[in-house]
Amino acid sequence: VRGGAGEGADGEIAGCGGIDLNTPIALQRGGQPVDLSWSTGAGLSYGRYLLVTVPVGLSAGLEWASGSVWAAPYASIGVALDLRLGGGRPDSEFGIAPSADLGLDLSLDAARRMVIRTALSLGDRQALVVGASLGAGR
């Protein structure tokens, strides 16, 4: 689950929220050099107009651990299916936008109860995001 605010269309502030689902395809074990996973989700953002987005992507990453430090750099590619609604929307109501991301998950706790996630989004939706994931650990 995610939420936030940022610069939207025409420099206006936009709010956003959504849910992401990630499923492993292959794990970095037994000769497999990287972790592979696919992801999807649903998101809403509202600024000048309402944007409903369904992203679909493929990620590849590595895991590294030493003592209490755990790091997992990754790269992903995909597409975002966008539905734009409202009076301020662009002429096109539906769009497909390619995406590419580079990121790093980092935890300084061996149980990974808190993971810091940073990501750089390239392509149509350029962004730098920093967040934290809190949970029961691994």
JSON list of C-alpha atoms in Angstrom, two decimals:
[
{"chain": "A", "resi": 1, "resn": "VAL", "atom": "CA", "xyz": [0.00, 0.00, 0.00]},
{"chain": "A", "resi": 2, "resn": "ARG", "atom": "CA", "xyz": [1.38, 3.41, -0.88]},
{"chain": "A", "resi": 3, "resn": "GLY", "atom": "CA", "xyz": [0.38, 7.05, -0.77]},
{"chain": "A", "resi": 4, "resn": "GLY", "atom": "CA", "xyz": [1.90, 10.45, -1.22]},
{"chain": "A", "resi": 5, "resn": "ALA", "atom": "CA", "xyz": [1.87, 13.81, -2.94]},
{"chain": "A", "resi": 6, "resn": "GLY", "atom": "CA", "xyz": [4.01, 15.40, -5.62]},
{"chain": "A", "resi": 7, "resn": "GLU", "atom": "CA", "xyz": [4.10, 17.68, -8.61]},
{"chain": "A", "resi": 8, "resn": "GLY", "atom": "CA", "xyz": [1.35, 16.81, -11.07]},
{"chain": "A", "resi": 9, "resn": "ALA", "atom": "CA", "xyz": [0.33, 18.15, -14.47]},
{"chain": "A", "resi": 10, "resn": "ASP", "atom": "CA", "xyz": [1.18, 21.82, -15.05]},
{"chain": "A", "resi": 11, "resn": "GLY", "atom": "CA", "xyz": [3.19, 21.93, -11.82]},
{"chain": "A", "resi": 12, "resn": "GLU", "atom": "CA", "xyz": [0.15, 21.55, -9.55]},
{"chain": "A", "resi": 13, "resn": "ILE", "atom": "CA", "xyz": [0.28, 19.44, -6.38]},
{"chain": "A", "resi": 14, "resn": "ALA", "atom": "CA", "xyz": [-1.31, 16.03, -6.86]},
{"chain": "A", "resi": 15, "resn": "GLY", "atom": "CA", "xyz": [-2.20, 13.36, -4.30]},
{"chain": "A", "resi": 16, "resn": "CYS", "atom": "CA", "xyz": [-1.81, 9.65, -5.00]},
{"chain": "A", "resi": 17, "resn": "GLY", "atom": "CA", "xyz": [-2.44, 6.24, -3.49]},
{"chain": "A", "resi": 18, "resn": "GLY", "atom": "CA", "xyz": [-2.41, 2.64, -4.55]},
{"chain": "A", "resi": 19, "resn": "ILE", "atom": "CA", "xyz": [-1.62, -0.97, -3.93]},
{"chain": "A", "resi": 20, "resn": "ASP", "atom": "CA", "xyz": [1.22, -3.00, -5.44]},
{"chain": "A", "resi": 21, "resn": "LEU", "atom": "CA", "xyz": [1.48, -6.77, -5.83]},
{"chain": "A", "resi": 22, "resn": "ASN", "atom": "CA", "xyz": [4.78, -8.54, -6.49]},
{"chain": "A", "resi": 23, "resn": "THR", "atom": "CA", "xyz": [5.24, -12.26, -7.25]},
{"chain": "A", "resi": 24, "resn": "PRO", "atom": "CA", "xyz": [8.60, -14.04, -7.58]},
{"chain": "A", "resi": 25, "resn": "ILE", "atom": "CA", "xyz": [9.25, -15.90, -10.85]},
{"chain": "A", "resi": 26, "resn": "ALA", "atom": "CA", "xyz": [12.76, -17.19, -10.05]},
{"chain": "A", "resi": 27, "resn": "LEU", "atom": "CA", "xyz": [14.95, -16.73, -6.98]},
{"chain": "A", "resi": 28, "resn": "GLN", "atom": "CA", "xyz": [18.72, -16.17, -6.82]},
{"chain": "A", "resi": 29, "resn": "ARG", "atom": "CA", "xyz": [19.52, -19.76, -5.79]},
{"chain": "A", "resi": 30, "resn": "GLY", "atom": "CA", "xyz": [20.87, -22.91, -7.40]},
{"chain": "A", "resi": 31, "resn": "GLY", "atom": "CA", "xyz": [22.64, -21.25, -10.32]},
{"chain": "A", "resi": 32, "resn": "GLN", "atom": "CA", "xyz": [20.00, -18.56, -10.89]},
{"chain": "A", "resi": 33, "resn": "PRO", "atom": "CA", "xyz": [22.11, -15.33, -11.04]},
{"chain": "A", "resi": 34, "resn": "VAL", "atom": "CA", "xyz": [19.31, -12.86, -10.14]},
{"chain": "A", "resi": 35, "resn": "ASP", "atom": "CA", "xyz": [15.87, -12.70, -8.57]},
{"chain": "A", "resi": 36, "resn": "LEU", "atom": "CA", "xyz": [13.11, -12.24, -11.17]},
{"chain": "A", "resi": 37, "resn": "SER", "atom": "CA", "xyz": [9.58, -11.13, -10.34]},
{"chain": "A", "resi": 38, "resn": "TRP", "atom": "CA", "xyz": [6.54, -9.65, -12.01]},
{"chain": "A", "resi": 39, "resn": "SER", "atom": "CA", "xyz": [4.43, -6.91, -10.50]},
{"chain": "A", "resi": 40, "resn": "THR", "atom": "CA", "xyz": [1.08, -5.25, -11.00]},
{"chain": "A", "resi": 41, "resn": "GLY", "atom": "CA", "xyz": [-1.24, -3.09, -8.96]},
{"chain": "A", "resi": 42, "resn": "ALA", "atom": "CA", "xyz": [-3.70, -0.23, -9.11]},
{"chain": "A", "resi": 43, "resn": "GLY", "atom": "CA", "xyz": [-3.26, 3.45, -8.40]},
{"chain": "A", "resi": 44, "resn": "LEU", "atom": "CA", "xyz": [-5.26, 6.66, -8.22]},
{"chain": "A", "resi": 45, "resn": "SER", "atom": "CA", "xyz": [-3.96, 10.19, -8.36]},
{"chain": "A", "resi": 46, "resn": "TYR", "atom": "CA", "xyz": [-5.82, 13.46, -8.35]},
{"chain": "A", "resi": 47, "resn": "GLY", "atom": "CA", "xyz": [-4.56, 16.87, -9.34]},
{"chain": "A", "resi": 48, "resn": "ARG", "atom": "CA", "xyz": [-5.88, 18.69, -12.41]},
{"chain": "A", "resi": 49, "resn": "TYR", "atom": "CA", "xyz": [-7.79, 15.48, -13.29]},
{"chain": "A", "resi": 50, "resn": "LEU", "atom": "CA", "xyz": [-8.30, 11.94, -11.95]},
{"chain": "A", "resi": 51, "resn": "LEU", "atom": "CA", "xyz": [-5.77, 9.35, -13.15]},
{"chain": "A", "resi": 52, "resn": "VAL", "atom": "CA", "xyz": [-6.46, 5.63, -12.72]},
{"chain": "A", "resi": 53, "resn": "THR", "atom": "CA", "xyz": [-3.35, 3.53, -13.42]},
{"chain": "A", "resi": 54, "resn": "VAL", "atom": "CA", "xyz": [-2.67, -0.20, -13.70]},
{"chain": "A", "resi": 55, "resn": "PRO", "atom": "CA", "xyz": [1.09, -0.87, -13.90]},
{"chain": "A", "resi": 56, "resn": "VAL", "atom": "CA", "xyz": [2.52, -4.19, -15.13]},
{"chain": "A", "resi": 57, "resn": "GLY", "atom": "CA", "xyz": [6.25, -4.94, -15.02]},
{"chain": "A", "resi": 58, "resn": "LEU", "atom": "CA", "xyz": [9.16, -7.32, -14.73]},
{"chain": "A", "resi": 59, "resn": "SER", "atom": "CA", "xyz": [11.98, -6.82, -12.18]},
{"chain": "A", "resi": 60, "resn": "ALA", "atom": "CA", "xyz": [15.45, -8.27, -11.82]},
{"chain": "A", "resi": 61, "resn": "GLY", "atom": "CA", "xyz": [17.56, -7.83, -8.70]},
{"chain": "A", "resi": 62, "resn": "LEU", "atom": "CA", "xyz": [20.28, -9.14, -6.44]},
{"chain": "A", "resi": 63, "resn": "GLU", "atom": "CA", "xyz": [20.43, -9.67, -2.68]},
{"chain": "A", "resi": 64, "resn": "TRP", "atom": "CA", "xyz": [23.50, -9.13, -0.53]},
{"chain": "A", "resi": 65, "resn": "ALA", "atom": "CA", "xyz": [23.82, -9.51, 3.25]},
{"chain": "A", "resi": 66, "resn": "SER", "atom": "CA", "xyz": [26.65, -9.05, 5.74]},
{"chain": "A", "resi": 67, "resn": "GLY", "atom": "CA", "xyz": [25.91, -9.08, 9.45]},
{"chain": "A", "resi": 68, "resn": "SER", "atom": "CA", "xyz": [22.89, -6.89, 10.07]},
{"chain": "A", "resi": 69, "resn": "VAL", "atom": "CA", "xyz": [23.14, -5.09, 6.70]},
{"chain": "A", "resi": 70, "resn": "TRP", "atom": "CA", "xyz": [20.95, -6.31, 3.84]},
{"chain": "A", "resi": 71, "resn": "ALA", "atom": "CA", "xyz": [20.84, -4.64, 0.40]},
{"chain": "A", "resi": 72, "resn": "ALA", "atom": "CA", "xyz": [18.88, -5.49, -2.72]},
{"chain": "A", "resi": 73, "resn": "PRO", "atom": "CA", "xyz": [19.49, -3.36, -5.84]},
{"chain": "A", "resi": 74, "resn": "TYR", "atom": "CA", "xyz": [17.03, -3.90, -8.70]},
{"chain": "A", "resi": 75, "resn": "ALA", "atom": "CA", "xyz": [15.97, -2.74, -12.15]},
{"chain": "A", "resi": 76, "resn": "SER", "atom": "CA", "xyz": [12.50, -3.04, -13.67]},
{"chain": "A", "resi": 77, "resn": "ILE", "atom": "CA", "xyz": [10.75, -2.41, -16.96]},
{"chain": "A", "resi": 78, "resn": "GLY", "atom": "CA", "xyz": [7.06, -2.32, -17.74]},
{"chain": "A", "resi": 79, "resn": "VAL", "atom": "CA", "xyz": [4.08, -0.35, -18.88]},
{"chain": "A", "resi": 80, "resn": "ALA", "atom": "CA", "xyz": [1.40, 1.71, -17.15]},
{"chain": "A", "resi": 81, "resn": "LEU", "atom": "CA", "xyz": [-2.16, 1.58, -18.46]},
{"chain": "A", "resi": 82, "resn": "ASP", "atom": "CA", "xyz": [-3.74, 4.97, -17.72]},
{"chain": "A", "resi": 83, "resn": "LEU", "atom": "CA", "xyz": [-7.34, 6.12, -17.69]},
{"chain": "A", "resi": 84, "resn": "ARG", "atom": "CA", "xyz": [-7.71, 9.92, -17.42]},
{"chain": "A", "resi": 85, "resn": "LEU", "atom": "CA", "xyz": [-11.02, 11.32, -16.20]},
{"chain": "A", "resi": 86, "resn": "GLY", "atom": "CA", "xyz": [-12.33, 14.82, -15.56]},
{"chain": "A", "resi": 87, "resn": "GLY", "atom": "CA", "xyz": [-12.56, 18.21, -17.19]},
{"chain": "A", "resi": 88, "resn": "GLY", "atom": "CA", "xyz": [-8.86, 19.04, -17.00]},
{"chain": "A", "resi": 89, "resn": "ARG", "atom": "CA", "xyz": [-7.66, 15.82, -18.62]},
{"chain": "A", "resi": 90, "resn": "PRO", "atom": "CA", "xyz": [-5.63, 15.73, -21.85]},
{"chain": "A", "resi": 91, "resn": "ASP", "atom": "CA", "xyz": [-7.40, 15.00, -25.14]},
{"chain": "A", "resi": 92, "resn": "SER", "atom": "CA", "xyz": [-6.56, 11.30, -24.88]},
{"chain": "A", "resi": 93, "resn": "GLU", "atom": "CA", "xyz": [-8.67, 9.51, -22.26]},
{"chain": "A", "resi": 94, "resn": "PHE", "atom": "CA", "xyz": [-6.62, 6.27, -22.35]},
{"chain": "A", "resi": 95, "resn": "GLY", "atom": "CA", "xyz": [-2.87, 5.85, -22.64]},
{"chain": "A", "resi": 96, "resn": "ILE", "atom": "CA", "xyz": [-0.06, 3.34, -22.35]},
{"chain": "A", "resi": 97, "resn": "ALA", "atom": "CA", "xyz": [3.25, 4.62, -20.95]},
{"chain": "A", "resi": 98, "resn": "PRO", "atom": "CA", "xyz": [6.50, 2.63, -20.88]},
{"chain": "A", "resi": 99, "resn": "SER", "atom": "CA", "xyz": [8.44, 2.65, -17.61]},
{"chain": "A", "resi": 100, "resn": "ALA", "atom": "CA", "xyz": [11.92, 1.82, -16.37]},
{"chain": "A", "resi": 101, "resn": "ASP", "atom": "CA", "xyz": [13.06, 1.99, -12.75]},
{"chain": "A", "resi": 102, "resn": "LEU", "atom": "CA", "xyz": [16.31, 1.59, -10.82]},
{"chain": "A", "resi": 103, "resn": "GLY", "atom": "CA", "xyz": [16.14, 1.06, -7.09]},
{"chain": "A", "resi": 104, "resn": "LEU", "atom": "CA", "xyz": [17.68, -0.12, -3.86]},
{"chain": "A", "resi": 105, "resn": "ASP", "atom": "CA", "xyz": [16.10, -1.73, -0.81]},
{"chain": "A", "resi": 106, "resn": "LEU", "atom": "CA", "xyz": [18.28, -1.39, 2.31]},
{"chain": "A", "resi": 107, "resn": "SER", "atom": "CA", "xyz": [17.90, -2.64, 5.88]},
{"chain": "A", "resi": 108, "resn": "LEU", "atom": "CA", "xyz": [20.30, -2.19, 8.79]},
{"chain": "A", "resi": 109, "resn": "ASP", "atom": "CA", "xyz": [18.36, -4.75, 10.83]},
{"chain": "A", "resi": 110, "resn": "ALA", "atom": "CA", "xyz": [19.09, -8.46, 10.25]},
{"chain": "A", "resi": 111, "resn": "ALA", "atom": "CA", "xyz": [15.38, -9.31, 10.72]},
{"chain": "A", "resi": 112, "resn": "ARG", "atom": "CA", "xyz": [14.42, -6.64, 8.14]},
{"chain": "A", "resi": 113, "resn": "ARG", "atom": "CA", "xyz": [11.66, -5.16, 10.30]},
{"chain": "A", "resi": 114, "resn": "MET", "atom": "CA", "xyz": [12.27, -1.83, 8.52]},
{"chain": "A", "resi": 115, "resn": "VAL", "atom": "CA", "xyz": [13.42, -1.55, 4.91]},
{"chain": "A", "resi": 116, "resn": "ILE", "atom": "CA", "xyz": [14.29, 1.77, 3.27]},
{"chain": "A", "resi": 117, "resn": "ARG", "atom": "CA", "xyz": [13.32, 1.76, -0.43]},
{"chain": "A", "resi": 118, "resn": "THR", "atom": "CA", "xyz": [14.67, 4.26, -2.93]},
{"chain": "A", "resi": 119, "resn": "ALA", "atom": "CA", "xyz": [13.76, 4.27, -6.61]},
{"chain": "A", "resi": 120, "resn": "LEU", "atom": "CA", "xyz": [14.50, 6.38, -9.65]},
{"chain": "A", "resi": 121, "resn": "SER", "atom": "CA", "xyz": [11.82, 6.25, -12.33]},
{"chain": "A", "resi": 122, "resn": "LEU", "atom": "CA", "xyz": [12.89, 6.97, -15.89]},
{"chain": "A", "resi": 123, "resn": "GLY", "atom": "CA", "xyz": [10.68, 7.55, -18.94]},
{"chain": "A", "resi": 124, "resn": "ASP", "atom": "CA", "xyz": [7.37, 9.40, -19.04]},
{"chain": "A", "resi": 125, "resn": "ARG", "atom": "CA", "xyz": [7.02, 9.60, -15.26]},
{"chain": "A", "resi": 126, "resn": "GLN", "atom": "CA", "xyz": [10.40, 10.78, -14.03]},
{"chain": "A", "resi": 127, "resn": "ALA", "atom": "CA", "xyz": [10.58, 10.64, -10.25]},
{"chain": "A", "resi": 128, "resn": "LEU", "atom": "CA", "xyz": [12.86, 10.00, -7.31]},
{"chain": "A", "resi": 129, "resn": "VAL", "atom": "CA", "xyz": [11.09, 8.27, -4.42]},
{"chain": "A", "resi": 130, "resn": "VAL", "atom": "CA", "xyz": [12.22, 7.37, -0.91]},
{"chain": "A", "resi": 131, "resn": "GLY", "atom": "CA", "xyz": [10.03, 5.37, 1.45]},
{"chain": "A", "resi": 132, "resn": "ALA", "atom": "CA", "xyz": [10.05, 2.90, 4.31]},
{"chain": "A", "resi": 133, "resn": "SER", "atom": "CA", "xyz": [8.43, -0.50, 4.62]},
{"chain": "A", "resi": 134, "resn": "LEU", "atom": "CA", "xyz": [7.60, -1.57, 8.17]},
{"chain": "A", "resi": 135, "resn": "GLY", "atom": "CA", "xyz": [6.69, -5.15, 8.92]},
{"chain": "A", "resi": 136, "resn": "ALA", "atom": "CA", "xyz": [7.20, -8.27, 10.95]},
{"chain": "A", "resi": 137, "resn": "GLY", "atom": "CA", "xyz": [10.53, -9.00, 9.24]},
{"chain": "A", "resi": 138, "resn": "ARG", "atom": "CA", "xyz": [11.49, -12.00, 7.21]}
]
